[in-house]
Tab-separated table of C-alpha atoms in Angstrom:
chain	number	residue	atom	x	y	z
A	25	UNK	CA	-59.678	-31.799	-68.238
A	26	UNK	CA	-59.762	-32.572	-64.445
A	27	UNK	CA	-56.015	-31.921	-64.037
A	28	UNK	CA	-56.397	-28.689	-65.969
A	29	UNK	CA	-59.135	-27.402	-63.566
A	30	UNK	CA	-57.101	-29.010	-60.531
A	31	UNK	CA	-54.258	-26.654	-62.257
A	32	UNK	CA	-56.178	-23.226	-61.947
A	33	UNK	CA	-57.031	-23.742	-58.553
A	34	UNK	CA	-53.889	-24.301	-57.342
A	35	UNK	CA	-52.376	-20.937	-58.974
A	36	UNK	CA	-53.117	-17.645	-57.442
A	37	UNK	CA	-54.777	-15.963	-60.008
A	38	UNK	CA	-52.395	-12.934	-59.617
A	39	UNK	CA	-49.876	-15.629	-60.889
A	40	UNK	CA	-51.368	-16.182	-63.963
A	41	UNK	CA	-51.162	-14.922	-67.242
A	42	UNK	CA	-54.138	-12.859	-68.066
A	43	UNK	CA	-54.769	-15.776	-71.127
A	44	UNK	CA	-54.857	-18.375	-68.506
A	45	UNK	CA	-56.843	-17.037	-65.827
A	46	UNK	CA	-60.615	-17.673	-65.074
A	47	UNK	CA	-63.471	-15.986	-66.734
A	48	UNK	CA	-66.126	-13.716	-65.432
A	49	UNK	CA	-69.384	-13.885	-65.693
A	50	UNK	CA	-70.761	-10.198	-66.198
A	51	UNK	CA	-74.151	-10.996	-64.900
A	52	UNK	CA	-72.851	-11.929	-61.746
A	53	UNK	CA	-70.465	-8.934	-61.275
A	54	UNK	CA	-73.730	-6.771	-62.446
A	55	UNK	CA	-76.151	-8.533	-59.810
A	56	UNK	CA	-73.112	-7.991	-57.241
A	57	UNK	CA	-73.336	-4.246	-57.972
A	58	UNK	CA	-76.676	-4.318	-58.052
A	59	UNK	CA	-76.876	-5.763	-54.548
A	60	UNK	CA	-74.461	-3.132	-52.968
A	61	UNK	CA	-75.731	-0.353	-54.287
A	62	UNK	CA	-79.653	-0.833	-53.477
A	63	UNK	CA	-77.960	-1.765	-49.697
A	64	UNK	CA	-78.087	0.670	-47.013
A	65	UNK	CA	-74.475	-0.559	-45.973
A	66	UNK	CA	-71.496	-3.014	-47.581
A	67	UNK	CA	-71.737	-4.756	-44.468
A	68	UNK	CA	-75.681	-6.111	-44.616
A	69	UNK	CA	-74.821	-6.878	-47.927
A	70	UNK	CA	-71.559	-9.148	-47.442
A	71	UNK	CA	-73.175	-10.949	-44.072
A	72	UNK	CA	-76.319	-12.234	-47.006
A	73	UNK	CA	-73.869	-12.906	-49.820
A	74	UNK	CA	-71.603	-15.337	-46.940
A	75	UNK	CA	-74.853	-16.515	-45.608
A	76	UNK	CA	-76.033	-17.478	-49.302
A	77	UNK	CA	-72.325	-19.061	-50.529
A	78	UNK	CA	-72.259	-20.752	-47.106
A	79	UNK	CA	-68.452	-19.381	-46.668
A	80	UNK	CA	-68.784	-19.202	-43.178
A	81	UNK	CA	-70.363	-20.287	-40.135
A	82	UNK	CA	-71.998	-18.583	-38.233
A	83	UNK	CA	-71.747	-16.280	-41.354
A	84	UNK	CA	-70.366	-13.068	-39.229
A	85	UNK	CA	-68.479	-10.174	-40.995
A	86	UNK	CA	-65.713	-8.764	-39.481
A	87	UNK	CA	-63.084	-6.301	-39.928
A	88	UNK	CA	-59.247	-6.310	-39.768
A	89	UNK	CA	-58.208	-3.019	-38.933
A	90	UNK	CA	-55.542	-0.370	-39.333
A	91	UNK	CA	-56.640	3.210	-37.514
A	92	UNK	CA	-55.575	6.496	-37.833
A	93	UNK	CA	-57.270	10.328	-37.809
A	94	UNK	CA	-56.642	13.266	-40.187
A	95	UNK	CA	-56.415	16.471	-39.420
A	96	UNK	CA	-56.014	19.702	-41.198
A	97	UNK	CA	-56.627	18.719	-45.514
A	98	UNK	CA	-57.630	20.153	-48.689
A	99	UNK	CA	-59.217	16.714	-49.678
A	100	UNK	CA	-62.248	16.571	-51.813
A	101	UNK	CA	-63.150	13.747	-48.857
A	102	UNK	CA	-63.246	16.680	-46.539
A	103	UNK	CA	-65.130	18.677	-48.302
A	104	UNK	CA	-68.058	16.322	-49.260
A	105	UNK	CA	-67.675	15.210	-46.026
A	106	UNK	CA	-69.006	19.010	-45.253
A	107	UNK	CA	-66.489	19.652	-41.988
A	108	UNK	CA	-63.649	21.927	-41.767
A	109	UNK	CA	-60.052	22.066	-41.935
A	110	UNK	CA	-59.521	21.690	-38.392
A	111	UNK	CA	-61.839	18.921	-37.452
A	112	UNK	CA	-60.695	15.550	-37.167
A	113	UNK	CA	-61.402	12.640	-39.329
A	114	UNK	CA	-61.325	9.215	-38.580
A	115	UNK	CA	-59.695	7.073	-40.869
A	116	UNK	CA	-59.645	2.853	-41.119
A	117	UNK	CA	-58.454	0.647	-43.966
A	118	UNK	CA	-60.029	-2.516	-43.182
A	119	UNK	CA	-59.759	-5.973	-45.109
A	120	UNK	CA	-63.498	-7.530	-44.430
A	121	UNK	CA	-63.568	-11.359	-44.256
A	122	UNK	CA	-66.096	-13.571	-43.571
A	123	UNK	CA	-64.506	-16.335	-41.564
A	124	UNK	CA	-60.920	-16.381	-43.065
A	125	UNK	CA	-61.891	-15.382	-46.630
A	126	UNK	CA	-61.374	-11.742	-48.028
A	127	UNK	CA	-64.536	-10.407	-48.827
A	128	UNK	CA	-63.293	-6.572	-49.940
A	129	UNK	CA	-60.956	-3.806	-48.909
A	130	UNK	CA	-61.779	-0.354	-47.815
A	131	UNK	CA	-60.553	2.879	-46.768
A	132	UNK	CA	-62.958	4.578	-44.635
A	133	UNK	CA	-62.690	8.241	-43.594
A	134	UNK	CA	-65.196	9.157	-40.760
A	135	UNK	CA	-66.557	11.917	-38.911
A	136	UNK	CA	-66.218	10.742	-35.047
A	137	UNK	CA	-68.064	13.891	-33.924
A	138	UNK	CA	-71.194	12.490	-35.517
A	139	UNK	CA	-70.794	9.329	-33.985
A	140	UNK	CA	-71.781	8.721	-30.624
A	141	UNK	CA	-69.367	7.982	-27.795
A	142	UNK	CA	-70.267	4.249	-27.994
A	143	UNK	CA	-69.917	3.746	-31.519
A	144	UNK	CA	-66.492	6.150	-31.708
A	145	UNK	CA	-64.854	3.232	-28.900
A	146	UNK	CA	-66.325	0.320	-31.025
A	147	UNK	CA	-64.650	1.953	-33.800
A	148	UNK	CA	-61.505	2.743	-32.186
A	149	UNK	CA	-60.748	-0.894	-30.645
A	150	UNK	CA	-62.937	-3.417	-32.349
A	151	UNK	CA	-63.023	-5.182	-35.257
A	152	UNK	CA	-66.984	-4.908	-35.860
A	153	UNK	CA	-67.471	-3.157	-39.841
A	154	UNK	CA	-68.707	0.389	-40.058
A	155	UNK	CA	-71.726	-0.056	-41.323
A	156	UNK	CA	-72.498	-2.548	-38.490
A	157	UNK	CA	-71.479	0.238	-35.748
A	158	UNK	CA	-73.583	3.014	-37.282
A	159	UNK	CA	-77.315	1.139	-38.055
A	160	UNK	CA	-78.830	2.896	-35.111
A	161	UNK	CA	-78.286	5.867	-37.387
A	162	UNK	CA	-80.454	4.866	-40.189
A	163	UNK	CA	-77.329	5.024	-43.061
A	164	UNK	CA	-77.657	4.995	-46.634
A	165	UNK	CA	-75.148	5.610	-49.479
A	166	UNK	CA	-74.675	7.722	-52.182
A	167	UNK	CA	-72.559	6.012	-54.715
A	168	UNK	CA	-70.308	8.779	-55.698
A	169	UNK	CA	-67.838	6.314	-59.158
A	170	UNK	CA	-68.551	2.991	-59.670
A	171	UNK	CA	-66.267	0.271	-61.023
A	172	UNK	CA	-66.878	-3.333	-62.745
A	173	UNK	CA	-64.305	-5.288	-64.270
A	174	UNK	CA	-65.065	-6.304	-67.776
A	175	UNK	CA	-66.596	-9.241	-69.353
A	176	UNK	CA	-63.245	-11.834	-69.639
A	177	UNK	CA	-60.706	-12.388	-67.333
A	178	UNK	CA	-59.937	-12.010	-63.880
A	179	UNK	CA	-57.905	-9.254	-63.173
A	180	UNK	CA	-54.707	-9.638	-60.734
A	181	UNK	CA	-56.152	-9.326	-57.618
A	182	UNK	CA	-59.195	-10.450	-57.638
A	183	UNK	CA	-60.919	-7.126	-57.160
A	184	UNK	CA	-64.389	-7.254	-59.436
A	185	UNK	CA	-66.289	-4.042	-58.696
A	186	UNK	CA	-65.242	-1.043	-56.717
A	187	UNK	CA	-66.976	1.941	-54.896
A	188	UNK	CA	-66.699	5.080	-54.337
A	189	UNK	CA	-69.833	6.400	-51.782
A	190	UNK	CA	-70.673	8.848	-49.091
A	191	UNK	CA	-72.422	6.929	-45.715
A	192	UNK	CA	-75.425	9.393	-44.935
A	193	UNK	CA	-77.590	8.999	-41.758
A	194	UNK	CA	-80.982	9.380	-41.657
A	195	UNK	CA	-81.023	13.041	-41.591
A	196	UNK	CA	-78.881	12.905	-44.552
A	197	UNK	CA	-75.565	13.881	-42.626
A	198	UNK	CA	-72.387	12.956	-43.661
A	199	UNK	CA	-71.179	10.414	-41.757
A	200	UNK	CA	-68.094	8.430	-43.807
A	201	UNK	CA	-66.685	8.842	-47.517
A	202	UNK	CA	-65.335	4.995	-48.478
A	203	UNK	CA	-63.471	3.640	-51.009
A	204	UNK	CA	-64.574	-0.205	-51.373
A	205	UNK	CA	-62.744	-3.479	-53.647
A	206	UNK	CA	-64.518	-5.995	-54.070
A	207	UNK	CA	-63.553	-9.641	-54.467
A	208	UNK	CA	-64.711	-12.141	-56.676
A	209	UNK	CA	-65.473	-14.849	-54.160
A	210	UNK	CA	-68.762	-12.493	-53.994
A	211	UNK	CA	-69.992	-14.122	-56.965
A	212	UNK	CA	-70.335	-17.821	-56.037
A	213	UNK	CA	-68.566	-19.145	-58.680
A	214	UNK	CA	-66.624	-21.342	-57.200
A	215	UNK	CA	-63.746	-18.526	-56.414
A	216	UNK	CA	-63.471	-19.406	-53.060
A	217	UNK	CA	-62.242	-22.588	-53.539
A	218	UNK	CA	-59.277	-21.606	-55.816
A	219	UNK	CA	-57.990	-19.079	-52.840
């Protein structure tokens, strides 16, 4: 039984046969939702689930970036973003990791003229999460589609819930439309190790 479990963890469960990878535990992947959506960002949410599965220390999110703007689009981003055809968006696809281990993906598309000056050059040449750079401006989120994987196995990837959400400040300004994957090493159960 030992050599079987020894097995799993040393296949990438992307390698695996969906009959011989890992289950998931729904209640887990349901708290996990839970979590992030009651959260005013991702970000406060990741930094207490590595605090809490000790994956890290100190247990610091941070971001590996790729940057780019938009300009002139017909997206339904743009439009809930509520700015015009001509003003520029910010964009980032980040990978999130806590220490070396993926917490989630994202595509962020911002709104730099909402930002201030200080949080626009954090932005453009740091690695510090969006939701980190924009707390002075009171976010929340409105979860626009929600995704959990089913009760079974784990899907190539990893990925166990994804969102879809709008980053409001306090005034209820659009500040960011994100698209988030989430990993299963978020649900402490034992995940990490098999990575």
């Amino acid at each position: 039984m030992a050599a079987i479990a020894l097995l799993i963890a040393a296949v990438p469960p992307a390698a695996m046969s969906s009959a011989e990878r890992p289950s998931i535990d729904r209640l887990r992947v349901e708290r996990l939702n839970a979590e992030l959506l009651a959260g005013p960002t991702a970000t406060q949410v990741l930094e207490r689930r590595c605090a809490a599965l000790g994956l890290a220390d100190p247990p610091r999110v941070h971001a590996e970036v790729k940057r780019g703007t938009v300009v002139a689009s017909a997206s339904p981003a743009r439009r809930r973003l509520k700015v015009g055809r001509l003003e520029m968006l910010g964009y980032r696809r980040v990978r999130l990791l806590c220490g070396d281990i993926l917490l989630s993906e994202a595509t962020n598309w911002f709104v730099p003229a909402r930002l201030t000056p200080a949080m626009n050059a954090a932005l453009d040449g740091g690695d510090t999460p969006f939701g980190r750079v924009v707390l002075p401006l009171s976010p929340r989120r409105v979860t626009l589609s929600t995704w959990m994987v089913k009760a079974g196995r784990v899907p190539p990837g990893g990925v166990v819930v994804r969102h879809r959400a709008l980053v409001l400040d306090g005034t209820g300004r659009p500040l960011a439309e994100v698209v988030e994957h989430y990993q299963r090493v978020l649900l402490g159960d034992g995940a990490a190790a098999a990575r």
